[in-house]
mmCIF file of C-alpha atoms in Angstrom:
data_model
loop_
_atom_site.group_PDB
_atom_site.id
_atom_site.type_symbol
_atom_site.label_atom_id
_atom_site.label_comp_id
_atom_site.label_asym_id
_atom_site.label_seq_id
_atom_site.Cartn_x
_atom_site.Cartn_y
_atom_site.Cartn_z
ATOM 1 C CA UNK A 1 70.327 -59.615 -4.799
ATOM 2 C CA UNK A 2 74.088 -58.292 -4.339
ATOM 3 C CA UNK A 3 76.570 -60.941 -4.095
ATOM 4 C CA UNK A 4 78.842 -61.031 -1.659
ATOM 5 C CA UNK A 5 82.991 -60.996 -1.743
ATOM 6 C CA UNK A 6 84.755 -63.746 -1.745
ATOM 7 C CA UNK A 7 87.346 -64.768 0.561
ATOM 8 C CA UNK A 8 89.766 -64.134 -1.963
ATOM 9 C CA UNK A 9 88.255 -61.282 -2.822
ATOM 10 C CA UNK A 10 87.999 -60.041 0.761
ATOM 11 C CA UNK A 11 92.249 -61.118 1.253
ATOM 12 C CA UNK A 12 92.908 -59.096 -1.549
ATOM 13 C CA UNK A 13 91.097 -55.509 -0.579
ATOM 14 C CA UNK A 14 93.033 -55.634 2.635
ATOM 15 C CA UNK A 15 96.749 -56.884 0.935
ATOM 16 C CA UNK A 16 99.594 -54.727 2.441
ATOM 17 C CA UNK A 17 101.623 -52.923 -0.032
ATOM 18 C CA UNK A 18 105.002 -54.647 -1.287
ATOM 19 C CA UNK A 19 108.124 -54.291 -0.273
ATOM 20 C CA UNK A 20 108.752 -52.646 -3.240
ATOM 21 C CA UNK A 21 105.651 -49.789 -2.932
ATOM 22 C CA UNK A 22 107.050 -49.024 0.211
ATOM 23 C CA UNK A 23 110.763 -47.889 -1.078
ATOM 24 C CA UNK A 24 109.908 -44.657 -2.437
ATOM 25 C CA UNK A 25 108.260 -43.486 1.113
ATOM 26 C CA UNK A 26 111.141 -44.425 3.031
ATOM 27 C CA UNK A 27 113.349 -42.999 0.785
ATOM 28 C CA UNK A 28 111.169 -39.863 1.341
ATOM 29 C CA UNK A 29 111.232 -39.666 4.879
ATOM 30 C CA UNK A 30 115.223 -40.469 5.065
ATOM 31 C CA UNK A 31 115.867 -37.474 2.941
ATOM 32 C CA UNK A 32 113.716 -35.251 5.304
ATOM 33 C CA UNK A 33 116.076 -36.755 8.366
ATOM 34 C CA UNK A 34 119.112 -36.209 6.835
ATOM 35 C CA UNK A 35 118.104 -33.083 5.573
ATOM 36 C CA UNK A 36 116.357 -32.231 9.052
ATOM 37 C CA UNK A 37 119.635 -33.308 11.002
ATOM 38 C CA UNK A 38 121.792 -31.215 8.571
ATOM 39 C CA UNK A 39 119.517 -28.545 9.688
ATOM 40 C CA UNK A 40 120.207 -29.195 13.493
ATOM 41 C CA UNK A 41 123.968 -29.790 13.068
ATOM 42 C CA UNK A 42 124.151 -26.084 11.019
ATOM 43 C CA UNK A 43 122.040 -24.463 14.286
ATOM 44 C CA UNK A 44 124.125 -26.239 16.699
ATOM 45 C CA UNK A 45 127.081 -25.027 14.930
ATOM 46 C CA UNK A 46 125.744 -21.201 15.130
ATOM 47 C CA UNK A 47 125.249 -21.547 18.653
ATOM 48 C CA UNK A 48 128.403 -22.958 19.553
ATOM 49 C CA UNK A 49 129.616 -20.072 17.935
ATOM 50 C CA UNK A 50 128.407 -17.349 19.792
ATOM 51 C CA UNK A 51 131.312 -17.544 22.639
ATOM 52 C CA UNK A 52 133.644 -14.790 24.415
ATOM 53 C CA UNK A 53 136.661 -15.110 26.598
ATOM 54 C CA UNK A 54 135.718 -14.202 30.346
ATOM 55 C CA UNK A 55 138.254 -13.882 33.316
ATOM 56 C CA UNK A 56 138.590 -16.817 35.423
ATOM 57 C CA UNK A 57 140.845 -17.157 38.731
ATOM 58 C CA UNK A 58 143.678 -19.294 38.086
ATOM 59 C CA UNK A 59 144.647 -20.301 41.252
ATOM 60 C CA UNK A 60 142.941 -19.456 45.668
ATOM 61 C CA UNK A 61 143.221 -15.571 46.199
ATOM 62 C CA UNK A 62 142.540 -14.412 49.841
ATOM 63 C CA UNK A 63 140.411 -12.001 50.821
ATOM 64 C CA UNK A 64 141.807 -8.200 50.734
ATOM 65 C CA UNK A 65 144.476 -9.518 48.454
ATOM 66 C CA UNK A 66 145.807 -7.250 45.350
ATOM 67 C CA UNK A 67 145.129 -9.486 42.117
ATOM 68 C CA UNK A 68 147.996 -9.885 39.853
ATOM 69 C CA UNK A 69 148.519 -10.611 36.222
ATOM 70 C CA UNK A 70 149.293 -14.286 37.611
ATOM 71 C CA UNK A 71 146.177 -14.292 39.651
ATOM 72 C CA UNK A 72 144.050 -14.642 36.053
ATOM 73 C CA UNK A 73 143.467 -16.849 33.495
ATOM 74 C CA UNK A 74 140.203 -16.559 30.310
ATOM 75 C CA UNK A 75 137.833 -19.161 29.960
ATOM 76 C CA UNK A 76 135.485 -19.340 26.412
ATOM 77 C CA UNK A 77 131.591 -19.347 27.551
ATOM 78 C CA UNK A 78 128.423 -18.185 25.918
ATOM 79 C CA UNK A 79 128.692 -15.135 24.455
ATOM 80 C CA UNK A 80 125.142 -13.479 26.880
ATOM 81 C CA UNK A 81 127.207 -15.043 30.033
ATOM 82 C CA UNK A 82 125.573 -12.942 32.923
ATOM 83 C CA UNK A 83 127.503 -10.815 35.145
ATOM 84 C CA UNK A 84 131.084 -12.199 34.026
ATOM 85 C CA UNK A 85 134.076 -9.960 33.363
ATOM 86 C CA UNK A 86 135.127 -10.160 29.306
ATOM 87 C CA UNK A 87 138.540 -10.702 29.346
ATOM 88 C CA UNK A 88 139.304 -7.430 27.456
ATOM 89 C CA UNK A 89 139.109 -5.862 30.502
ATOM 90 C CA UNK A 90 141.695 -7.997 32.463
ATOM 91 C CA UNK A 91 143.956 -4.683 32.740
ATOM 92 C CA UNK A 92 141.766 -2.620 34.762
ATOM 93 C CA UNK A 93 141.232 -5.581 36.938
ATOM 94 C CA UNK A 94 144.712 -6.079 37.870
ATOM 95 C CA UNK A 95 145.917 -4.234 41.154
ATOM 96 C CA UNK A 96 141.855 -4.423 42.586
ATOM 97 C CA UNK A 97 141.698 -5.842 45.376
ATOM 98 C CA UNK A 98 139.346 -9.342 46.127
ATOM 99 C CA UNK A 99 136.347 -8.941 48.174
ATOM 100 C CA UNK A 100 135.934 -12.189 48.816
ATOM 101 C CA UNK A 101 138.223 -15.755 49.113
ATOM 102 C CA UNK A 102 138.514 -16.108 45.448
ATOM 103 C CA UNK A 103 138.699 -19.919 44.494
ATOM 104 C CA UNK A 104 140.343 -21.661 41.243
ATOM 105 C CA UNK A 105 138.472 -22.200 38.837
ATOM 106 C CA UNK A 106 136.044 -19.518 39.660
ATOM 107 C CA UNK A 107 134.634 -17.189 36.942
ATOM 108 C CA UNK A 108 135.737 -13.586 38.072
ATOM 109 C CA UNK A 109 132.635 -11.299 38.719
ATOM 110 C CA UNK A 110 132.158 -7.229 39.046
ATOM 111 C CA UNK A 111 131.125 -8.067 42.384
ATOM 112 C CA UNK A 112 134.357 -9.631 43.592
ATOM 113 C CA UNK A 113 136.910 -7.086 42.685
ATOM 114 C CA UNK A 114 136.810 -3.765 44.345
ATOM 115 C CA UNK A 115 139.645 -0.763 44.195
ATOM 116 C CA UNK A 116 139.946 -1.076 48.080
ATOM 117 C CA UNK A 117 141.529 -3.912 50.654
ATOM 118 C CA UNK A 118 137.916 -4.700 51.636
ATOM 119 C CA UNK A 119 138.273 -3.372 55.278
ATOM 120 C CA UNK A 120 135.688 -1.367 56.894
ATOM 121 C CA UNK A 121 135.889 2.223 57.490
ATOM 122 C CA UNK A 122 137.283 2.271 61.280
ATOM 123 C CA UNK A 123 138.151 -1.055 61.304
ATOM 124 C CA UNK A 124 141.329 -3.572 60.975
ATOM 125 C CA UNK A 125 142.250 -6.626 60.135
ATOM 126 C CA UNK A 126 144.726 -9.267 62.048
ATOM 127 C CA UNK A 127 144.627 -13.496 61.822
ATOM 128 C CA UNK A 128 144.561 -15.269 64.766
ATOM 129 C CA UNK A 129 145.663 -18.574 65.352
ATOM 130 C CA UNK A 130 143.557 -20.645 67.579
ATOM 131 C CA UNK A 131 143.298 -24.706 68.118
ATOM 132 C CA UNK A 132 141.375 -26.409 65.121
ATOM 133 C CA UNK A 133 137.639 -27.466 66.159
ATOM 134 C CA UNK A 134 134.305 -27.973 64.274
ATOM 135 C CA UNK A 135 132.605 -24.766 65.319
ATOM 136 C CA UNK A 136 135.271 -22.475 63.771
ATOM 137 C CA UNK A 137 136.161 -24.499 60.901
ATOM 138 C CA UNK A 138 132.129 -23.824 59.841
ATOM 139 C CA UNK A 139 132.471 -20.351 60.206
ATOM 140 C CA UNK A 140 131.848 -17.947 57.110
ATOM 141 C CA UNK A 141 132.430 -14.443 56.923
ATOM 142 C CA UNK A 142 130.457 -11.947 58.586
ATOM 143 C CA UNK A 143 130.451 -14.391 61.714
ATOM 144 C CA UNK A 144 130.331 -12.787 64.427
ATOM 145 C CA UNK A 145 133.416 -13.897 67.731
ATOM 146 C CA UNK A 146 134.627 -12.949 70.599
ATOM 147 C CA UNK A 147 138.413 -11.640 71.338
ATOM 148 C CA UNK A 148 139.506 -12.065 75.012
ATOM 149 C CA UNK A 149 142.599 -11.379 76.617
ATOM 150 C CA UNK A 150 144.284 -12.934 79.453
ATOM 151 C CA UNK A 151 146.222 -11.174 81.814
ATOM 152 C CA UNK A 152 146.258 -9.943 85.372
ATOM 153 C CA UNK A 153 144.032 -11.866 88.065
ATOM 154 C CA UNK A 154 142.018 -13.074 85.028
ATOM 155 C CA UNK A 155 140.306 -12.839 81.602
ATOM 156 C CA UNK A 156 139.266 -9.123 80.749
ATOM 157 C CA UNK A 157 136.118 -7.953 79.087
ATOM 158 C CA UNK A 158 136.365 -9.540 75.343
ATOM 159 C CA UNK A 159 135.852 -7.081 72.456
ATOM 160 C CA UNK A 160 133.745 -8.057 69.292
ATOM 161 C CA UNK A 161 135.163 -9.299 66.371
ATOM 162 C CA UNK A 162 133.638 -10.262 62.360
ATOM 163 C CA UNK A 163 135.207 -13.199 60.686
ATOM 164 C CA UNK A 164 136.506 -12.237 57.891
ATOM 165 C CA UNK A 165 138.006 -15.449 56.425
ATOM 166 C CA UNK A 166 138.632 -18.780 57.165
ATOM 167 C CA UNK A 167 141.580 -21.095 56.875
ATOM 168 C CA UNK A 168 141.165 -24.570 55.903
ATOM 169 C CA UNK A 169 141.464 -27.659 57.665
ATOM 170 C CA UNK A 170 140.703 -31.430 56.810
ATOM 171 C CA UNK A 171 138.459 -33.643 59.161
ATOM 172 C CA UNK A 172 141.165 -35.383 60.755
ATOM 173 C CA UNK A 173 142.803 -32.187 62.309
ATOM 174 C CA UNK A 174 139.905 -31.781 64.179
ATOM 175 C CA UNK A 175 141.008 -34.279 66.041
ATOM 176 C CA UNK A 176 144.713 -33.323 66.580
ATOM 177 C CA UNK A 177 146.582 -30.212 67.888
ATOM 178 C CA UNK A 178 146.679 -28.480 64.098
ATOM 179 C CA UNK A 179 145.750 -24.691 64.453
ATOM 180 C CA UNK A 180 143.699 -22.981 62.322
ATOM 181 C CA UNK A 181 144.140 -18.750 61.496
ATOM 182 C CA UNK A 182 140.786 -17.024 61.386
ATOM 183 C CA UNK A 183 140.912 -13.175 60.216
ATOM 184 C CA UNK A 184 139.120 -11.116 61.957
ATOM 185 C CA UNK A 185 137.888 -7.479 61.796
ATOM 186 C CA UNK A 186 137.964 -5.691 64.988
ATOM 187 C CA UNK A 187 137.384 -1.603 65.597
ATOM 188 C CA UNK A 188 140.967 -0.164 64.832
ATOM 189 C CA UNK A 189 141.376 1.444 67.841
ATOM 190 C CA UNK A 190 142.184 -2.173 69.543
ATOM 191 C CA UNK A 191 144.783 -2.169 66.681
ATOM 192 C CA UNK A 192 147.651 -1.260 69.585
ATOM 193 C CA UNK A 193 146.284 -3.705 72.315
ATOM 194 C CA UNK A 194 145.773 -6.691 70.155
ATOM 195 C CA UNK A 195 148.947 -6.846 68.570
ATOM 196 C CA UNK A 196 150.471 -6.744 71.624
ATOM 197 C CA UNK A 197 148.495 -9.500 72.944
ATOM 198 C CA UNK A 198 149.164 -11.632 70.027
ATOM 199 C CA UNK A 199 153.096 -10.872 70.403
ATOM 200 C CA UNK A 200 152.470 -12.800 74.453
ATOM 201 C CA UNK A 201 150.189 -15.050 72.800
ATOM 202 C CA UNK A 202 147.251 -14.069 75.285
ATOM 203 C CA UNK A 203 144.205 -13.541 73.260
ATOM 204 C CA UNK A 204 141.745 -16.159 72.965
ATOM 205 C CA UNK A 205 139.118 -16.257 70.214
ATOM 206 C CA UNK A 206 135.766 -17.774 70.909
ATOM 207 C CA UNK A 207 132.786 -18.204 69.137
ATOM 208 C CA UNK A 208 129.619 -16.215 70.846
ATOM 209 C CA UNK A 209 126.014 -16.080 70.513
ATOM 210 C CA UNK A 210 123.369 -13.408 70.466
ATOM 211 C CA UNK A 211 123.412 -10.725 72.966
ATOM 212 C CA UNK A 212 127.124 -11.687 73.893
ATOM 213 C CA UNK A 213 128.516 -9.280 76.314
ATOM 214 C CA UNK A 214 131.258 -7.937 74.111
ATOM 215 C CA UNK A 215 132.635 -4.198 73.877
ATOM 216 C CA UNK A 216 132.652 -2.626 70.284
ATOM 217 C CA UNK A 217 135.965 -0.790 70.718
ATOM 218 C CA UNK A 218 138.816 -0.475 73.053
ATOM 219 C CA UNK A 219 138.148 2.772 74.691
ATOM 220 C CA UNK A 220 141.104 5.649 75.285
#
């Protein structure tokens, strides 16, 4: 007949392992974390490396406007930053025009720069002043408005307009008399007539749905 352990027999089969057994396995495993975060440090390192000098605009450049040297400053990113201009090439971007309201701060894209002013083929471009109100304030370009004169008996037939750009304005000038310019393209052949009106301050611009009843161009 087998005897059976003892209860000090039993304690010590199951006795954890000293203090002093356990050193060399810690000792162990902090080698592989330092040696695992030396590791890390070294790839974060390499990363961190792989950075270029892009163009970035250094301060608000409107719409149409010719960039200068002034206009641009370089900001470091990752090297494999998509679609950004490398700074190297900051000399052929000088004298483009923007094709867009350019903000500060703002990494310069091909996309934003073109050789041209921007305006359409047939088309011109003139700011208007109007009174400050929500509706206009929200307006992006590509928008379409409404340009109507005054004069005679009454208001003629308005001609169609695209937003171009949009100045800004803070909340509480909504609520005064502060203007606000909106440029607007309009068919160059109203070039003549709407300069005029803006000299006698008798155009109004107006914000207009679809199907407005609006004429394209200004006839002969």
């Amino acid at each position: 007949m087998s005897k059976l352990p003892t209860t000090a027999e039993t304690r010590a089969s199951v006795r954890l392992p000293s203090t002093r057994e356990r050193r060399p396995a810690l000792a162990a495993l902090a080698v592989i974390l330092i040696v695992g975060g030396a590791l890390l440090s070294g790839w974060i390192a390499m990363s961190s490396g792989d950075r270029a000098d892009f163009l970035q605009v250094e301060g608000e450049v409107a719409q149409g406007q010719r960039l200068t040297d002034g206009d641009l400053t370089t900001v470091s990113l990752p090297e494999g930053f998509d679609g950004g201009v490398p700074a190297d090439d900051k000399d052929a971007v000088v004298g483009q025009y923007a094709t867009a309201r350019l903000l500060a701060g703002t990494v310069l894209s091909t996309e934003m720069v073109a050789e041209s002013t921007g305006v359409g083929e047939g088309q011109a471009q003139f700011p208007i002043q109007t009174p400050a109100t929500r509706s206009l304030s929200e307006l992006r370009g590509g928008a379409p408005v409404g340009l109507y004169f005054s004069g005679g008996d009454g208001p003629e037939q308005g001609i169609a307009a695209t937003v171009v750009q949009v100045g800004e304005v803070d909340d509480s000038a909504l609520a005064s008399s502060q203007e606000i310019t909106v440029l607007v393209s309009v068919d160059a052949g109203c070039g003549p007539r709407l300069a005029s009106a803006l000299a006698d301050d008798s155009v109004y611009l107006a914000t207009v749905g679809e199907g407005a009843d609006l004429d394209e161009t200004c006839g002969g």
